[in-house]
XYZ file of C-alpha atoms in Angstrom:
327
model
C 78.227 65.515 98.368
C 80.413 68.186 97.531
C 81.617 71.063 99.894
C 81.296 73.960 98.449
C 83.185 77.416 98.178
C 81.425 79.906 96.474
C 82.721 82.876 98.599
C 85.595 83.653 101.206
C 84.460 85.609 103.915
C 88.371 85.636 106.091
C 90.309 88.245 103.179
C 93.207 86.171 103.407
C 96.980 87.385 102.830
C 97.582 88.792 99.516
C 100.731 87.549 97.772
C 102.793 89.833 96.150
C 103.440 89.424 92.057
C 104.693 91.606 89.409
C 101.269 90.909 87.574
C 98.673 94.104 87.839
C 95.599 91.689 86.728
C 94.316 88.248 86.851
C 95.505 85.534 84.111
C 92.714 83.783 84.114
C 90.683 82.827 81.150
C 87.871 85.102 80.553
C 84.451 83.840 79.051
C 84.096 85.226 74.854
C 80.714 87.150 74.072
C 81.031 83.909 71.579
C 81.311 81.660 74.007
C 78.841 83.522 76.422
C 76.110 83.300 73.031
C 77.274 80.069 72.031
C 76.601 78.317 75.292
C 73.678 79.689 75.915
C 72.252 78.379 72.876
C 73.355 75.215 73.277
C 71.546 74.913 76.542
C 68.201 75.142 75.073
C 68.923 73.181 72.367
C 69.626 70.783 75.086
C 66.357 71.669 76.668
C 64.362 70.976 73.766
C 65.448 67.782 73.294
C 65.953 66.264 76.758
C 62.183 67.346 77.318
C 61.052 65.342 73.347
C 62.477 62.846 75.093
C 61.263 62.830 78.381
C 57.396 63.859 77.123
C 56.357 60.032 76.184
C 57.123 58.762 79.935
C 54.709 61.711 80.855
C 52.044 59.935 79.471
C 52.225 56.944 82.259
C 53.135 59.598 85.442
C 49.462 60.687 84.472
C 47.990 57.493 84.992
C 49.390 57.070 88.478
C 48.229 59.945 89.722
C 45.007 59.591 88.841
C 44.360 57.153 90.081
C 46.375 58.428 93.615
C 44.819 61.045 93.572
C 40.794 60.612 93.247
C 40.296 61.652 89.918
C 37.318 59.478 88.537
C 36.479 59.132 85.144
C 32.573 60.113 84.036
C 30.633 55.939 84.216
C 29.515 55.264 80.852
C 25.963 54.449 82.694
C 24.831 54.822 85.603
C 25.904 52.573 88.195
C 27.818 53.752 91.313
C 31.678 54.759 90.496
C 33.406 54.934 93.979
C 36.510 56.183 94.983
C 38.291 52.755 97.231
C 41.355 54.027 97.324
C 43.785 51.302 96.107
C 46.458 53.530 94.295
C 46.917 55.586 97.749
C 46.252 52.624 100.040
C 49.735 51.046 97.830
C 51.691 54.015 97.871
C 51.169 54.790 100.996
C 51.868 51.292 102.963
C 54.944 51.213 100.402
C 56.075 54.717 101.894
C 55.978 53.264 104.873
C 58.217 50.155 104.302
C 60.851 52.117 103.172
C 60.963 54.497 106.078
C 64.310 53.608 106.496
C 66.004 58.024 106.958
C 67.695 59.586 104.048
C 71.353 59.401 104.532
C 75.069 60.850 102.709
C 78.000 58.538 103.840
C 81.607 60.052 103.589
C 84.202 57.462 103.934
C 87.462 57.399 103.661
C 89.958 56.118 100.242
C 92.889 55.832 102.590
C 93.661 55.801 106.783
C 95.091 60.078 106.387
C 91.221 61.316 105.851
C 89.701 59.794 108.723
C 89.726 62.110 110.715
C 88.503 64.400 108.140
C 85.851 62.020 107.817
C 84.991 62.156 111.370
C 84.441 65.593 111.346
C 82.220 65.133 107.977
C 79.368 62.507 108.771
C 79.421 64.843 112.237
C 79.029 67.653 110.454
C 76.244 65.869 108.156
C 74.182 64.705 111.305
C 74.003 68.375 112.380
C 72.963 68.710 108.272
C 70.404 66.438 109.179
C 69.140 68.465 111.951
C 68.875 71.260 110.668
C 67.685 70.756 106.618
C 64.928 69.420 108.037
C 65.929 65.810 105.566
C 62.787 64.254 107.173
C 60.477 65.583 105.713
C 62.697 65.967 102.529
C 63.262 62.408 102.325
C 59.286 62.022 102.369
C 58.090 63.424 99.953
C 61.546 62.629 97.545
C 60.526 58.659 97.749
C 56.697 59.540 97.099
C 58.532 61.231 93.556
C 59.831 57.739 93.405
C 57.106 55.389 93.999
C 54.774 57.418 92.004
C 56.706 58.655 88.575
C 59.907 56.095 89.555
C 62.298 58.479 89.355
C 63.387 60.929 92.770
C 66.014 63.842 93.037
C 67.856 66.544 94.730
C 70.443 68.967 94.530
C 72.782 68.693 97.325
C 76.094 71.050 97.984
C 77.050 72.933 101.014
C 78.739 76.519 101.569
C 80.598 79.719 102.986
C 78.170 82.198 103.315
C 77.392 83.712 105.564
C 78.999 80.588 107.819
C 79.051 77.475 105.934
C 75.296 76.983 105.763
C 74.434 72.494 104.031
C 71.599 72.809 101.355
C 70.009 69.178 100.458
C 66.727 70.906 97.917
C 64.128 68.271 96.657
C 63.738 68.827 92.642
C 59.770 67.975 91.048
C 60.566 64.969 88.152
C 58.629 67.610 85.321
C 61.085 70.536 86.615
C 63.649 68.072 85.321
C 65.563 67.351 81.976
C 68.764 66.075 81.761
C 70.614 64.086 78.728
C 68.918 61.338 78.274
C 72.254 58.941 76.620
C 74.210 59.650 80.526
C 72.043 56.138 81.663
C 70.621 55.722 84.357
C 73.439 54.536 87.222
C 76.143 57.518 86.752
C 75.145 61.253 86.764
C 78.704 62.110 85.824
C 78.273 60.688 82.269
C 75.268 63.010 81.296
C 76.647 65.754 79.357
C 74.130 68.261 80.773
C 71.042 68.469 82.977
C 69.163 71.041 85.028
C 66.178 72.495 86.719
C 62.940 74.477 86.478
C 61.724 76.576 88.768
C 65.108 78.218 90.642
C 63.401 81.103 92.372
C 64.993 84.644 92.141
C 63.676 87.908 94.469
C 64.067 91.861 92.485
C 66.548 91.546 95.168
C 68.389 88.674 94.954
C 68.335 89.798 91.276
C 69.830 93.486 91.926
C 72.589 91.848 94.110
C 73.901 89.687 91.888
C 74.020 92.223 89.958
C 76.194 95.297 92.425
C 78.304 92.050 93.318
C 79.744 91.829 89.625
C 78.451 88.076 89.444
C 75.536 88.238 87.280
C 75.545 89.602 83.688
C 75.009 93.511 83.713
C 73.087 93.779 80.645
C 70.425 90.728 80.725
C 69.668 91.198 84.171
C 69.284 94.481 84.397
C 66.791 94.263 81.502
C 65.187 91.048 83.974
C 65.067 93.459 86.987
C 63.356 96.104 84.390
C 61.239 93.921 83.206
C 58.105 92.201 84.707
C 58.092 89.068 86.511
C 57.857 85.145 84.998
C 56.585 83.875 87.399
C 53.188 82.332 85.209
C 55.057 82.043 81.955
C 53.800 79.230 80.212
C 56.106 75.907 79.334
C 55.777 72.574 78.774
C 56.952 72.010 82.621
C 54.130 74.260 84.053
C 51.587 72.721 81.626
C 52.647 69.087 82.816
C 52.195 69.988 87.030
C 48.562 71.921 85.621
C 47.484 68.963 85.062
C 48.587 67.076 87.648
C 46.621 69.710 89.708
C 42.897 69.018 87.531
C 43.501 65.447 89.307
C 43.918 67.357 92.913
C 40.572 68.621 91.678
C 42.231 72.017 91.874
C 42.067 74.675 88.992
C 43.809 77.334 86.854
C 46.834 78.728 88.044
C 48.844 77.843 91.363
C 50.754 81.319 91.068
C 49.728 85.557 90.394
C 51.106 87.543 88.946
C 54.483 89.372 90.494
C 57.023 91.229 88.951
C 59.071 90.637 92.692
C 59.237 87.157 91.360
C 61.973 85.551 88.870
C 62.496 81.832 87.894
C 65.090 80.913 85.991
C 66.814 77.120 84.804
C 69.570 76.203 86.684
C 71.418 74.530 83.740
C 74.997 72.383 84.092
C 75.959 71.228 80.462
C 80.062 70.406 78.720
C 81.305 73.803 75.922
C 84.750 72.419 75.122
C 85.776 70.187 76.944
C 85.016 72.412 80.313
C 81.345 72.085 82.582
C 79.587 75.271 82.572
C 76.518 76.199 85.096
C 74.082 78.488 83.933
C 70.936 80.852 85.476
C 68.772 81.531 82.446
C 65.237 82.642 81.511
C 65.262 79.608 78.359
C 61.930 81.886 76.550
C 63.456 85.257 76.399
C 66.982 83.410 75.460
C 68.837 85.999 78.296
C 70.846 84.142 80.299
C 72.084 85.578 84.055
C 75.722 83.578 85.319
C 77.620 81.275 82.797
C 80.418 80.569 84.665
C 82.610 77.602 84.510
C 81.768 74.695 86.878
C 84.939 74.566 88.793
C 84.124 78.235 89.695
C 80.908 76.884 92.384
C 82.471 73.748 92.555
C 85.980 73.152 92.998
C 87.760 70.414 90.557
C 89.315 67.588 92.191
C 91.615 64.391 91.523
C 87.430 62.743 90.935
C 86.038 65.620 89.457
C 88.423 67.426 87.317
C 86.156 68.997 85.597
C 83.552 69.677 88.390
C 80.613 67.351 90.058
C 77.672 67.576 88.782
C 75.684 68.245 91.991
C 72.495 65.797 91.610
C 71.906 63.264 93.295
C 69.047 61.017 92.950
C 68.532 57.048 92.590
C 65.200 55.168 90.872
C 62.562 52.675 92.021
C 64.169 49.695 89.348
C 67.480 51.131 88.858
C 69.256 50.477 84.881
C 71.944 50.174 82.801
C 70.990 52.331 79.911
C 68.297 54.921 81.417
C 67.170 57.318 83.171
C 63.478 57.368 83.254
C 63.248 54.217 84.221
C 59.459 52.662 85.174
C 57.742 52.825 88.806
C 56.564 50.659 91.457
C 52.201 52.436 90.534
C 53.079 52.406 86.801
C 53.304 48.128 87.319
C 50.136 47.749 90.090
C 47.929 49.749 87.528
C 46.256 48.148 85.875
C 45.727 45.523 88.551
C 43.747 48.377 90.530
């Protein structure tokens, strides 16, 4: 849980200085290109590692969504709904609401922690945590892993952001293990959507790279692009008896990878279109999530849990994996 300060709403008093320009180091074009190239290589590596696991997921989906195999003999093929029954029964047993708790590390932090936990309760109601928790748990039962991003900011007033990540859209550093996401050198999620107006606003404010963003705005939308993530999700749709692409091509919708990586000992956040090799944002992670003593490089905003946690493996088995052969 982190409080994300991306904008300062109220103008603070200016501090006199003898220097007219900022002394903060800027990212060179060479480093920027190297970070984008590294991110794309990391995606390809973690995707290959994960793809074998998806075969199990597809078997679970076939049972849950009732995809029937053609019978070799002329006999009835009755759907007993056992996997659906199993999933929904298990969900009813883990109905405790999602909760994040801020804990004090020293007595002086008590008042601040009490206020943060009170604020969290408001966030849960305002940000529809109950339904997000439910669909997250459902993915945990079927796929063995549930994932979210969680942060807050003060843009246009305080706002909390808890977002589900479809496990098909999530890629992680396999060497990071399955317990502490801070041990990962990189991770990211696909499907972050930006409209043309949002891209233009980021271009005008200077938050997004001028050349790359303008090229994307001048081009067509990429919401129907084909990649491994979209292919896997399309296979899931067949089990639900829906056929074909889910989206109509439009020039008003642009999809990006939100990627987090480590480069020369520092952490960076990227917003990029991997197929085009074009990044509209490459910035130090601490520009989005301030460094602390606990997280000197800035914290990853990934929050995730496994059905069967394992020290060395992130993509662990699911509950459905263990009952599939019985059914």
